[in-house]
PDB file of C-alpha atoms in Angstrom:
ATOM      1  CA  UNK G  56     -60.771  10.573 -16.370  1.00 43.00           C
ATOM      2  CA  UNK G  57     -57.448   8.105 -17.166  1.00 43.00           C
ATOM      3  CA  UNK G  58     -55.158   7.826 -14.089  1.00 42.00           C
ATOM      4  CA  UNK G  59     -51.473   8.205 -14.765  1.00 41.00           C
ATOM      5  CA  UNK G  60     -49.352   5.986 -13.219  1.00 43.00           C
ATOM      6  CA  UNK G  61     -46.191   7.588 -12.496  1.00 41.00           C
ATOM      7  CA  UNK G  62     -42.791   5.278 -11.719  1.00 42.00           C
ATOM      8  CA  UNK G  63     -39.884   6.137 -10.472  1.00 40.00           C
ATOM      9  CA  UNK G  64     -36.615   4.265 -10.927  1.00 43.00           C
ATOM     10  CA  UNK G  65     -33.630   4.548  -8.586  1.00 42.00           C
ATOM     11  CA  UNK G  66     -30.450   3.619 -10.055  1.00 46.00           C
ATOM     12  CA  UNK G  67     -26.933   3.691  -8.307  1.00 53.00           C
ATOM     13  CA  UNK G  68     -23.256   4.466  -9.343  1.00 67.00           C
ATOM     14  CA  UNK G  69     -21.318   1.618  -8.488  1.00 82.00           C
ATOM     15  CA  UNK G  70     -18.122   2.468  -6.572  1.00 89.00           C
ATOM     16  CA  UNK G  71     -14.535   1.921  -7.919  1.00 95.00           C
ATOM     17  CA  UNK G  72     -13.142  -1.195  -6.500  1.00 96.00           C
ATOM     18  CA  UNK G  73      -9.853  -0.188  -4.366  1.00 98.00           C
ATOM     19  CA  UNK G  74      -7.303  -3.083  -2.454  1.00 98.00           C
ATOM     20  CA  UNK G  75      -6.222  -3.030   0.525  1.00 99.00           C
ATOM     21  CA  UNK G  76      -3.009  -1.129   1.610  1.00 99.00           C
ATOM     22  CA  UNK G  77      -2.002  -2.987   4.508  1.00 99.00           C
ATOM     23  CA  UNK G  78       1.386  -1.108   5.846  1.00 98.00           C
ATOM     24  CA  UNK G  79       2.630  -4.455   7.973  1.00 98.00           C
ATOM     25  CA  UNK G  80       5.632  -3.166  10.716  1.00 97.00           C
ATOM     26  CA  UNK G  81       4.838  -5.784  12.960  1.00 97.00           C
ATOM     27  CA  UNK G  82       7.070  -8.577  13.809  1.00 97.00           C
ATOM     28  CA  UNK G  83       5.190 -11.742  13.750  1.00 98.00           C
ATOM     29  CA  UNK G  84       6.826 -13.357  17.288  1.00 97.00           C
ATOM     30  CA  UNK G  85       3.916 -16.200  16.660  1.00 97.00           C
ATOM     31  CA  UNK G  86       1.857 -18.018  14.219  1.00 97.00           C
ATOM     32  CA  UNK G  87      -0.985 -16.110  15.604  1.00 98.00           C
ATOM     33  CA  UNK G  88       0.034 -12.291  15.637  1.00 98.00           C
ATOM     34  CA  UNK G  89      -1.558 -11.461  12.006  1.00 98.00           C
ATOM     35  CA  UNK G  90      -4.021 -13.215  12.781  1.00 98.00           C
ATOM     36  CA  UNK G  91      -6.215  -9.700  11.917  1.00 98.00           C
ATOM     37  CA  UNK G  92      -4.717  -9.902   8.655  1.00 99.00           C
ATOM     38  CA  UNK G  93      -5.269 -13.769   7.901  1.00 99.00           C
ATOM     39  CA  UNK G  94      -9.384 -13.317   8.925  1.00 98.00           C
ATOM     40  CA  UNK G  95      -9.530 -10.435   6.793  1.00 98.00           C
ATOM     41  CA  UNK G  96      -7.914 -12.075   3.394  1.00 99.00           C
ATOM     42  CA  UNK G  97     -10.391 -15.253   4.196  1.00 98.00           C
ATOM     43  CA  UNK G  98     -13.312 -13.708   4.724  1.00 98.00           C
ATOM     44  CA  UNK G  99     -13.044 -11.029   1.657  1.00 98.00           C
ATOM     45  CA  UNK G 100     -11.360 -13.136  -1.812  1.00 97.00           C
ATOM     46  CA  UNK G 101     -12.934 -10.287  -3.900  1.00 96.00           C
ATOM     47  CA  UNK G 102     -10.390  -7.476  -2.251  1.00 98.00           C
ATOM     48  CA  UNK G 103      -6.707  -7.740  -2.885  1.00 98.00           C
ATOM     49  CA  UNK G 104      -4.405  -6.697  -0.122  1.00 99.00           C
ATOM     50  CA  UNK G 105      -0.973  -4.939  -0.951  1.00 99.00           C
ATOM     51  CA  UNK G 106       0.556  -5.770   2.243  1.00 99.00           C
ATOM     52  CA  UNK G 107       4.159  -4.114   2.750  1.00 99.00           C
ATOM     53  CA  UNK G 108       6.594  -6.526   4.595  1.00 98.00           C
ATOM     54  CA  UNK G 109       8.747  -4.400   6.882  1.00 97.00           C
ATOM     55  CA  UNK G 110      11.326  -6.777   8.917  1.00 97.00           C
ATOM     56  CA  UNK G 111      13.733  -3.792   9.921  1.00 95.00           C
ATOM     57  CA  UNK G 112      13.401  -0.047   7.814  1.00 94.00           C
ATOM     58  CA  UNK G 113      14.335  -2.807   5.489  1.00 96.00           C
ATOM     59  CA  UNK G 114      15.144  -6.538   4.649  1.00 96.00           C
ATOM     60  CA  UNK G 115      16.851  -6.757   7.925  1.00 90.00           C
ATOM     61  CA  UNK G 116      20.372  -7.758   8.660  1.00 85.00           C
ATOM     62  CA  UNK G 117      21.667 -11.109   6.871  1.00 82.00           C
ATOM     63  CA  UNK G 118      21.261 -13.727   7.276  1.00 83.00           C
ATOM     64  CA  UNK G 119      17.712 -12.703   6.640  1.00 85.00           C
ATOM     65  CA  UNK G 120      14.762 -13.397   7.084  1.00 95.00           C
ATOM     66  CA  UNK G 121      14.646 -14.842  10.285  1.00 95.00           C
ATOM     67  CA  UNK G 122      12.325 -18.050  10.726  1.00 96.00           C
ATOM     68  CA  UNK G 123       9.365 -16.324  11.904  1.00 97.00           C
ATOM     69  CA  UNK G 124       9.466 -14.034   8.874  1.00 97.00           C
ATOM     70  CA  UNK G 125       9.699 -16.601   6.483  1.00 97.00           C
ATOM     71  CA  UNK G 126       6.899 -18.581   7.885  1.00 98.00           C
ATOM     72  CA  UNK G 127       4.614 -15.633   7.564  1.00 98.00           C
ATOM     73  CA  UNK G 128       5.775 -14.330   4.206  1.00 98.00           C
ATOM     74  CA  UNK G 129       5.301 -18.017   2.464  1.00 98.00           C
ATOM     75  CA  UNK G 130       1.941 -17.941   4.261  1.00 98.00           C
ATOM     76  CA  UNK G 131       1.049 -14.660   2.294  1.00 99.00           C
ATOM     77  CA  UNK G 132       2.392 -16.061  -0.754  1.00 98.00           C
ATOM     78  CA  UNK G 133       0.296 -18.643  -0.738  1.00 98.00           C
ATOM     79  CA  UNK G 134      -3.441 -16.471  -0.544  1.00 98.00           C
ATOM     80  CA  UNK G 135      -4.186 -15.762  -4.456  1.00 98.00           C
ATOM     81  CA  UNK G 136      -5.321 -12.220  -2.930  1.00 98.00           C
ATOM     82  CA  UNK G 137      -2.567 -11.281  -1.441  1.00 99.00           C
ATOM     83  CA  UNK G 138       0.773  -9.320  -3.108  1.00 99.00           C
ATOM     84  CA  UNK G 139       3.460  -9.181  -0.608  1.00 99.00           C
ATOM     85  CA  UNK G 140       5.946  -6.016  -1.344  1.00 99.00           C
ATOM     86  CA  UNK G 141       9.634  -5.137   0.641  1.00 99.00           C
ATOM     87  CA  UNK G 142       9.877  -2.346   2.222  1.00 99.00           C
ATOM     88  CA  UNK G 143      13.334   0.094   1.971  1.00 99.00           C
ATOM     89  CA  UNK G 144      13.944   3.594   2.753  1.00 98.00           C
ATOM     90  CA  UNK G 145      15.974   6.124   0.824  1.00 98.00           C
ATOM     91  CA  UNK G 146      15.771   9.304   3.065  1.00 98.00           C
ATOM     92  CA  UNK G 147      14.959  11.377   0.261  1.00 98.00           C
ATOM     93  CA  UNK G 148      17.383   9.651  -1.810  1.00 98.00           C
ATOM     94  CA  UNK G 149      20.097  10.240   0.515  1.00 98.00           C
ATOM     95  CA  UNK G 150      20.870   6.908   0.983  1.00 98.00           C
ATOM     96  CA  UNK G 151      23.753   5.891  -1.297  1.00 98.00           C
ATOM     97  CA  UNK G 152      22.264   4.028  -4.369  1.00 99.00           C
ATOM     98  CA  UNK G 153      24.362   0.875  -3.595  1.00 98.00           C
ATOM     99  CA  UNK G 154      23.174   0.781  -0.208  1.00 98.00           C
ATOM    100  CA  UNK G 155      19.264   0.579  -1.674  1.00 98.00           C
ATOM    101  CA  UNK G 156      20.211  -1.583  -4.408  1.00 98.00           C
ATOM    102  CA  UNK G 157      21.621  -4.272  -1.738  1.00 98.00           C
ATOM    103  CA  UNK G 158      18.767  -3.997   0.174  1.00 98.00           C
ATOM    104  CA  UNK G 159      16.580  -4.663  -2.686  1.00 98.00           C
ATOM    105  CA  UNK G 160      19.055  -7.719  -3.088  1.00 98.00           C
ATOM    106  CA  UNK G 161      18.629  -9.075  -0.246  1.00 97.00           C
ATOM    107  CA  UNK G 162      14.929  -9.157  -0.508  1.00 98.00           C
ATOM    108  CA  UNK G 163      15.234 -10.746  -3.996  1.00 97.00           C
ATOM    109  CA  UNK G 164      17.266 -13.504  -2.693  1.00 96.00           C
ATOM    110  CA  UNK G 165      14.212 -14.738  -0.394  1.00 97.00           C
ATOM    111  CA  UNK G 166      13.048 -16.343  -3.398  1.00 97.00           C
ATOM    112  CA  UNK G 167      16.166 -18.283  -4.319  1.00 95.00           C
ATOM    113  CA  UNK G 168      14.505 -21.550  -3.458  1.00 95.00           C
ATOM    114  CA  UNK G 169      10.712 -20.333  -4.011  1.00 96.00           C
ATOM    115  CA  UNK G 170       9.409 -23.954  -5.807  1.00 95.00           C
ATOM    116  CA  UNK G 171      10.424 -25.463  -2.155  1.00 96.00           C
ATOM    117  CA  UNK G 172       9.956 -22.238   0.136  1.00 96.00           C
ATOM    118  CA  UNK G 173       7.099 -20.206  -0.994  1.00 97.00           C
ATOM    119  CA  UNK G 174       9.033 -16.944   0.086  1.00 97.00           C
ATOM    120  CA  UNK G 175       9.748 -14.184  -2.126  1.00 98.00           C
ATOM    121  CA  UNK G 176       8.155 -10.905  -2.522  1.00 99.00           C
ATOM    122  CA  UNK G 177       6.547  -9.225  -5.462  1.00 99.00           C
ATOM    123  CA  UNK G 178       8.250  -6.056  -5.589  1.00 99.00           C
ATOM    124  CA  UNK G 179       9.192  -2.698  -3.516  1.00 99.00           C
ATOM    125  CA  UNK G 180       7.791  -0.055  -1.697  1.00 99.00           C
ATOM    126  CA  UNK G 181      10.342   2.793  -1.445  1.00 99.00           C
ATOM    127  CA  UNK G 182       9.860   4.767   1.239  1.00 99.00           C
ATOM    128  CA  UNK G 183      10.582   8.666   1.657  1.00 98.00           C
ATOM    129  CA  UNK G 184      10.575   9.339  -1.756  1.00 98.00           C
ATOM    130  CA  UNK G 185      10.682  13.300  -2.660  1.00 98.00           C
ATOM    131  CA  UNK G 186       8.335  15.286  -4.029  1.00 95.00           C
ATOM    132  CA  UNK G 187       9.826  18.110  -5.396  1.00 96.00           C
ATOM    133  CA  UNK G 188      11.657  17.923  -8.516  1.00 96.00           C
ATOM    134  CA  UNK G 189      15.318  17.736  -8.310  1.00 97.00           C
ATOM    135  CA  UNK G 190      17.279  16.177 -11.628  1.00 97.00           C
ATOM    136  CA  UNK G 191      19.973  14.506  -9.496  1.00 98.00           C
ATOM    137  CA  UNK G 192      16.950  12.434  -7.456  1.00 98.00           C
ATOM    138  CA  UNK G 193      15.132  11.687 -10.502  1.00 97.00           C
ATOM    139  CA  UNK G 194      17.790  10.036 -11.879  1.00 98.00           C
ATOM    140  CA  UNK G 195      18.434   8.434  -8.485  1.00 98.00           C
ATOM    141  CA  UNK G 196      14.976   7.162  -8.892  1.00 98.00           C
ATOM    142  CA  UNK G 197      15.151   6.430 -12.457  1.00 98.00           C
ATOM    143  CA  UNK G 198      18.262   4.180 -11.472  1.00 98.00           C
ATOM    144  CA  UNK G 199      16.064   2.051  -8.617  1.00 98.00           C
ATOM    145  CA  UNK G 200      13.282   1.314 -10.264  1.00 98.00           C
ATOM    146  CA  UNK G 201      16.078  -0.266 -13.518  1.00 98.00           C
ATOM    147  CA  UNK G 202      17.338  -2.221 -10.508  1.00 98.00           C
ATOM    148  CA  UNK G 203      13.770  -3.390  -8.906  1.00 99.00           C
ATOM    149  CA  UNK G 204      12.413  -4.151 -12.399  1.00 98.00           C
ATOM    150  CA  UNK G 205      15.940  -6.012 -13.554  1.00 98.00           C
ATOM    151  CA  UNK G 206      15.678  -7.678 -10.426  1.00 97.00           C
ATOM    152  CA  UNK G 207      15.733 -11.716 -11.257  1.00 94.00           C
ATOM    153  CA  UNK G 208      14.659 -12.757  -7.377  1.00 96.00           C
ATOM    154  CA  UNK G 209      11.834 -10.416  -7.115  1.00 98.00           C
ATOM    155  CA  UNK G 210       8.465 -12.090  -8.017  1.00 98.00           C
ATOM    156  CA  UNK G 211       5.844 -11.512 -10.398  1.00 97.00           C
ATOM    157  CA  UNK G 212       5.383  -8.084 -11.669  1.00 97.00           C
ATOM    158  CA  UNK G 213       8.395  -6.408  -9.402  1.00 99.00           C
ATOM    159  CA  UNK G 214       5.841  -3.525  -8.368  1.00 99.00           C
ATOM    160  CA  UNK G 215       7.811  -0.312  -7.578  1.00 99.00           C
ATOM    161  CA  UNK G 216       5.721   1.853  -5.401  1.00 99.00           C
ATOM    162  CA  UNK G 217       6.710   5.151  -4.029  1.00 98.00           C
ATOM    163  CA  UNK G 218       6.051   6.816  -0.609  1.00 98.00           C
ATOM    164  CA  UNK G 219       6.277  10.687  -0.793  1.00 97.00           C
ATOM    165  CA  UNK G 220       3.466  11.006   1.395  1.00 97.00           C
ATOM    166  CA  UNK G 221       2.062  14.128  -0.294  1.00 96.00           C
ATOM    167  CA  UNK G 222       1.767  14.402  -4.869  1.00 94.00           C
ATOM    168  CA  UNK G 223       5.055  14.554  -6.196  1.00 95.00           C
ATOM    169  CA  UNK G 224       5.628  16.960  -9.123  1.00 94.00           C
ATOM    170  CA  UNK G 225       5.263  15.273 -12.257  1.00 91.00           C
ATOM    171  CA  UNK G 226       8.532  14.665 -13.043  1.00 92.00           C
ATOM    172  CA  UNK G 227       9.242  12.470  -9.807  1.00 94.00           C
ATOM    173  CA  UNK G 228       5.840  10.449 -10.360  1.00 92.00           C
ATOM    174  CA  UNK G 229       7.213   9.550 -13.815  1.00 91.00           C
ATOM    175  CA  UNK G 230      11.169   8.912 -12.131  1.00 91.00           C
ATOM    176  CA  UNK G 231      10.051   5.075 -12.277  1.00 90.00           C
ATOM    177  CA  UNK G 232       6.727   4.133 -10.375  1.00 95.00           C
ATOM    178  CA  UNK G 233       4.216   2.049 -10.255  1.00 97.00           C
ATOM    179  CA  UNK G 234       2.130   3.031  -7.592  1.00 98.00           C
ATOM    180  CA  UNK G 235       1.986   6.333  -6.024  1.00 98.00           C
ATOM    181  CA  UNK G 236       1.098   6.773  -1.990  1.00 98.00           C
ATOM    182  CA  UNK G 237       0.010  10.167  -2.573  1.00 97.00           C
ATOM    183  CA  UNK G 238      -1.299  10.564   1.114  1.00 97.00           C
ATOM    184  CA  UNK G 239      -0.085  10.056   3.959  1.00 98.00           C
ATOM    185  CA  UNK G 240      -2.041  12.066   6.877  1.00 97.00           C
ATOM    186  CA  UNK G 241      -3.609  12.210  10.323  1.00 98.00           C
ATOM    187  CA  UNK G 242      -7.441  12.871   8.992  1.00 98.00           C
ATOM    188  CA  UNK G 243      -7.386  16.364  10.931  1.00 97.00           C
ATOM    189  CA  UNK G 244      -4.971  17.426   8.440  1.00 96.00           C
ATOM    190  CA  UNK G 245      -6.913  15.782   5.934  1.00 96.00           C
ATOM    191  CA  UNK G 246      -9.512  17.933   5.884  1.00 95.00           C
ATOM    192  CA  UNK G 247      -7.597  20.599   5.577  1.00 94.00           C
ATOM    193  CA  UNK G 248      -8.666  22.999   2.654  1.00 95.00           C
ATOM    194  CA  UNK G 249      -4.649  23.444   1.462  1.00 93.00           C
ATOM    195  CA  UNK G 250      -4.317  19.338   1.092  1.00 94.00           C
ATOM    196  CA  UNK G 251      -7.211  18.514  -0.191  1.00 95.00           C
ATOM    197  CA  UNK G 252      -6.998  21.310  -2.810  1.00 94.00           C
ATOM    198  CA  UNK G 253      -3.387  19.643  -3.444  1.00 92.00           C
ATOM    199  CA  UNK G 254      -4.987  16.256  -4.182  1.00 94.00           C
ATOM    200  CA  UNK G 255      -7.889  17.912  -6.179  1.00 92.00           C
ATOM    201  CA  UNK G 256      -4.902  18.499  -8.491  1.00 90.00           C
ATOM    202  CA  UNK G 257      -3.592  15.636  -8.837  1.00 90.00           C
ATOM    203  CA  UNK G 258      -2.477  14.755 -12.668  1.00 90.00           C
ATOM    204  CA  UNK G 259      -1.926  10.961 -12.037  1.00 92.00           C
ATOM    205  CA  UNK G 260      -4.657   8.290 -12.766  1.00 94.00           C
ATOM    206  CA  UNK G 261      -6.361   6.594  -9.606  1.00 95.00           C
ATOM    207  CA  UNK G 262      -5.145   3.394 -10.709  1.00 96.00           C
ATOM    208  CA  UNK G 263      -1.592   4.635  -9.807  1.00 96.00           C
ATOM    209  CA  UNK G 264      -2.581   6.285  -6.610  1.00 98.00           C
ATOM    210  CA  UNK G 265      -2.656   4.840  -2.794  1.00 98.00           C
ATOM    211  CA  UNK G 266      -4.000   6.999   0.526  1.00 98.00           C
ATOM    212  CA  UNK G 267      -3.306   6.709   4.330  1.00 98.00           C
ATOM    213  CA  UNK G 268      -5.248   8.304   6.730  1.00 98.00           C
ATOM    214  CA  UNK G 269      -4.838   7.623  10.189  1.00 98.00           C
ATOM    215  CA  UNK G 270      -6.404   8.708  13.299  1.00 98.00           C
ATOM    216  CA  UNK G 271      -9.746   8.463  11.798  1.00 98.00           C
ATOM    217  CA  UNK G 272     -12.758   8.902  14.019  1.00 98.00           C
ATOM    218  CA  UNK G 273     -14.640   5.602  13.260  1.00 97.00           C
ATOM    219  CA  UNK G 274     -18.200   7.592  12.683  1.00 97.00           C
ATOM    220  CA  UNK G 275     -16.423   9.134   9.763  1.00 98.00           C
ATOM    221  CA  UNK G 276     -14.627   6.011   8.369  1.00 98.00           C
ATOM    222  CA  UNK G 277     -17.303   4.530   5.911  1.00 97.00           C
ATOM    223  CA  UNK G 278     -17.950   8.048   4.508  1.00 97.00           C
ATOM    224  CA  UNK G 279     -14.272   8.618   4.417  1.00 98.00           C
ATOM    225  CA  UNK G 280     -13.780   5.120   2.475  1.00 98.00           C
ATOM    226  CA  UNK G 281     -16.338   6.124  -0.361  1.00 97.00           C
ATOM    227  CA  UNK G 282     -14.553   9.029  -1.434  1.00 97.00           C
ATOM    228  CA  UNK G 283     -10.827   7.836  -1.257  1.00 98.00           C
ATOM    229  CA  UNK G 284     -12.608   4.557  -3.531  1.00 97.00           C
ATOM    230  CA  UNK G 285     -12.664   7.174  -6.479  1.00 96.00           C
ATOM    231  CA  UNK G 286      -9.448   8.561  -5.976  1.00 97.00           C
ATOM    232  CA  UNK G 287      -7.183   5.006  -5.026  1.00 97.00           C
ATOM    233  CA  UNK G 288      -6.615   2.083  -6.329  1.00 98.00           C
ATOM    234  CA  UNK G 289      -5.400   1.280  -2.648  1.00 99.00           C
ATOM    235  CA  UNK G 290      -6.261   2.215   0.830  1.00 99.00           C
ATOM    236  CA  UNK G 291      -5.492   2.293   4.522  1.00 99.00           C
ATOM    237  CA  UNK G 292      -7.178   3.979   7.161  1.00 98.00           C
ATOM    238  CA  UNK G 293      -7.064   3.239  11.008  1.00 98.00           C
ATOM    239  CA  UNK G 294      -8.343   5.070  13.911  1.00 98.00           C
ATOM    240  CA  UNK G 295      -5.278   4.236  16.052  1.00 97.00           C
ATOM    241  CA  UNK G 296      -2.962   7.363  17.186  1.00 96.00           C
ATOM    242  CA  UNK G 297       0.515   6.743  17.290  1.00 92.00           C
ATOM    243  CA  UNK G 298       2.291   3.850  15.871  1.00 93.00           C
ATOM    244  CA  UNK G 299      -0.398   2.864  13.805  1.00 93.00           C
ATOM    245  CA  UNK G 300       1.560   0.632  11.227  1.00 96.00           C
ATOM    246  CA  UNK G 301       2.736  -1.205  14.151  1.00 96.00           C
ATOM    247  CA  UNK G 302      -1.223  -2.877  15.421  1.00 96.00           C
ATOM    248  CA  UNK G 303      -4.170  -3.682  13.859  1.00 97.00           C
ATOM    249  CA  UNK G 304      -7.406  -0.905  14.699  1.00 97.00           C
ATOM    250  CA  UNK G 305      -9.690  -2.703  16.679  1.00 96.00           C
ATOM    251  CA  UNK G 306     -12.917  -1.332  15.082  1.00 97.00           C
ATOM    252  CA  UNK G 307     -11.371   0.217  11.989  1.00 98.00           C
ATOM    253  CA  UNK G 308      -9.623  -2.650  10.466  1.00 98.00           C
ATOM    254  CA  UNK G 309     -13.077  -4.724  10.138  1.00 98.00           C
ATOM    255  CA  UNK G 310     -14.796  -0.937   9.258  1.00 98.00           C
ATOM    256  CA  UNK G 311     -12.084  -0.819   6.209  1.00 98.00           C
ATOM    257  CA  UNK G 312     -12.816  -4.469   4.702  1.00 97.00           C
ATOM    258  CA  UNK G 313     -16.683  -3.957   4.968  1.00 97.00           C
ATOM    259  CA  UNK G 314     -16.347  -0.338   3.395  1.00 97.00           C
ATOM    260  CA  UNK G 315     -14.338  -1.366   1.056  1.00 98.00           C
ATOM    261  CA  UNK G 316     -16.848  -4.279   0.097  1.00 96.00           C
ATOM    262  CA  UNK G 317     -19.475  -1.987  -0.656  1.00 91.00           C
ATOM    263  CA  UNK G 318     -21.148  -2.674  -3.687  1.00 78.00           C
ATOM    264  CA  UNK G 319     -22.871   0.862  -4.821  1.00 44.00           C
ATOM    265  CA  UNK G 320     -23.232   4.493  -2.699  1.00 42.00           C
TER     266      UNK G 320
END
């Protein structure tokens, strides 16, 4: 009698590649306090960090920045993995339009002597953005991102990314955005049925989409990083509680770069 030789192949699904979202509210008093940050962009090339410069709910008072700020932000500048963004907030587009647009000025001027400097950032990340549709805001929105993309000092591609923290209705996502940080929750409320049937909705392509979960249990960080990989094109998660834009994890930042380095599930 023949014998049948009977082979199995295993093949697997290579993961979506996602950046880094790297939320970065914390004043760098020394050469050494992003350290965390600096070992992480050396030691992974193949990831690209979106790190959000945050000086002050803003650009900071003028004459900004200060020294230690642009030491730091012409460091970032000059890792070819690295896009540095300014951060402003609107407060639900309360803020008066001038008000942002200045801010957004101010930012753009760091780059008036770039060839020399190296400071400058690539774009904007507009913080409480709103999520429900309102034709006044739209336009409001409609109006900033005309100003970020018009916006001669800004470098490179003058990203415009939005923080409503939960999926806008589609008329806000298309009010003039880039990127779109869709989540922003503690991961108790992340497993919530009600959210994640919200996101399971979501009309907008993962390319345009960021997450932030925080107060993540480290056991359930890898796990946690596979699955927001095919719905971002950007990611944070930390296990800190409580001012967790303001300090690096100390497991979960290193958990985040090697889950995020994953080749295939």
């Amino acid at each position: 009698m023949a014998t049948t030789t009977t082979t199995t192949t295993t093949t697997t699904t290579a993961l979506p590649k996602s950046g880094v979202l790297v939320p970065l509210y914390i004043y760098p008093l020394t050469p050494t306090t992003w350290d965390p940050l600096y070992d992480a962009i050396a030691a992974y090339p193949e990831l690209e960090f979106l790190v959000i410069v945050n000086p002050n709910s803003g650009p900071g008072a003028l004459p900004c920045p200060d020294a230690n700020y642009a030491r730091e932000v012409a460091r970032l500048n000059a890792c070819p993995n690295v896009y540095p963004v300014g951060y402003i907030r609107i407060d639900y587009c309360r803020k008066p339009l001038a008000a942002a647009c200045e801010e957004i000025d101010r930012y753009a001027s760091w780059a008036a002597e770039y060839a020399t400097t190296g400071l400058g950032v690539g774009g904007i990340m507009v913080d409480e953005t709103p999520n429900h549709f309102n034709a006044a805001q739209a336009e409001y929105l409609r109006a900033l991102h005309r100003h970020i993309k018009n916006c001669s000092g800004l470098l490179r591609d003058r990203l415009v990314v939005h923080n409503p923290g939960t999926p806008p209705d589609p008329e806000m996502a298309d009010a003039g955005s880039d990127l779109l940080l869709v989540c922003e929750e503690p991961f108790a409320r992340w497993q919530n049925n009600e959210v994640q049937h919200r996101l399971g909705e979501l009309p907008y392509p993962r390319d345009r989409c960021g997450y932030m979960v925080t107060e993540v249990p480290n056991h359930h960080l890898p796990a946690l990083v596979r699955d927001l990989r095919r719905r971002a094109a950007y990611i944070f998660v930390t296990e800190i509680v409580g001012d967790f834009y303001e300090r690096f994890g100390p497991s979960s930042w290193g958990m985040l770069m090697e889950s995020l380095s994953e080749q295939a599930q």
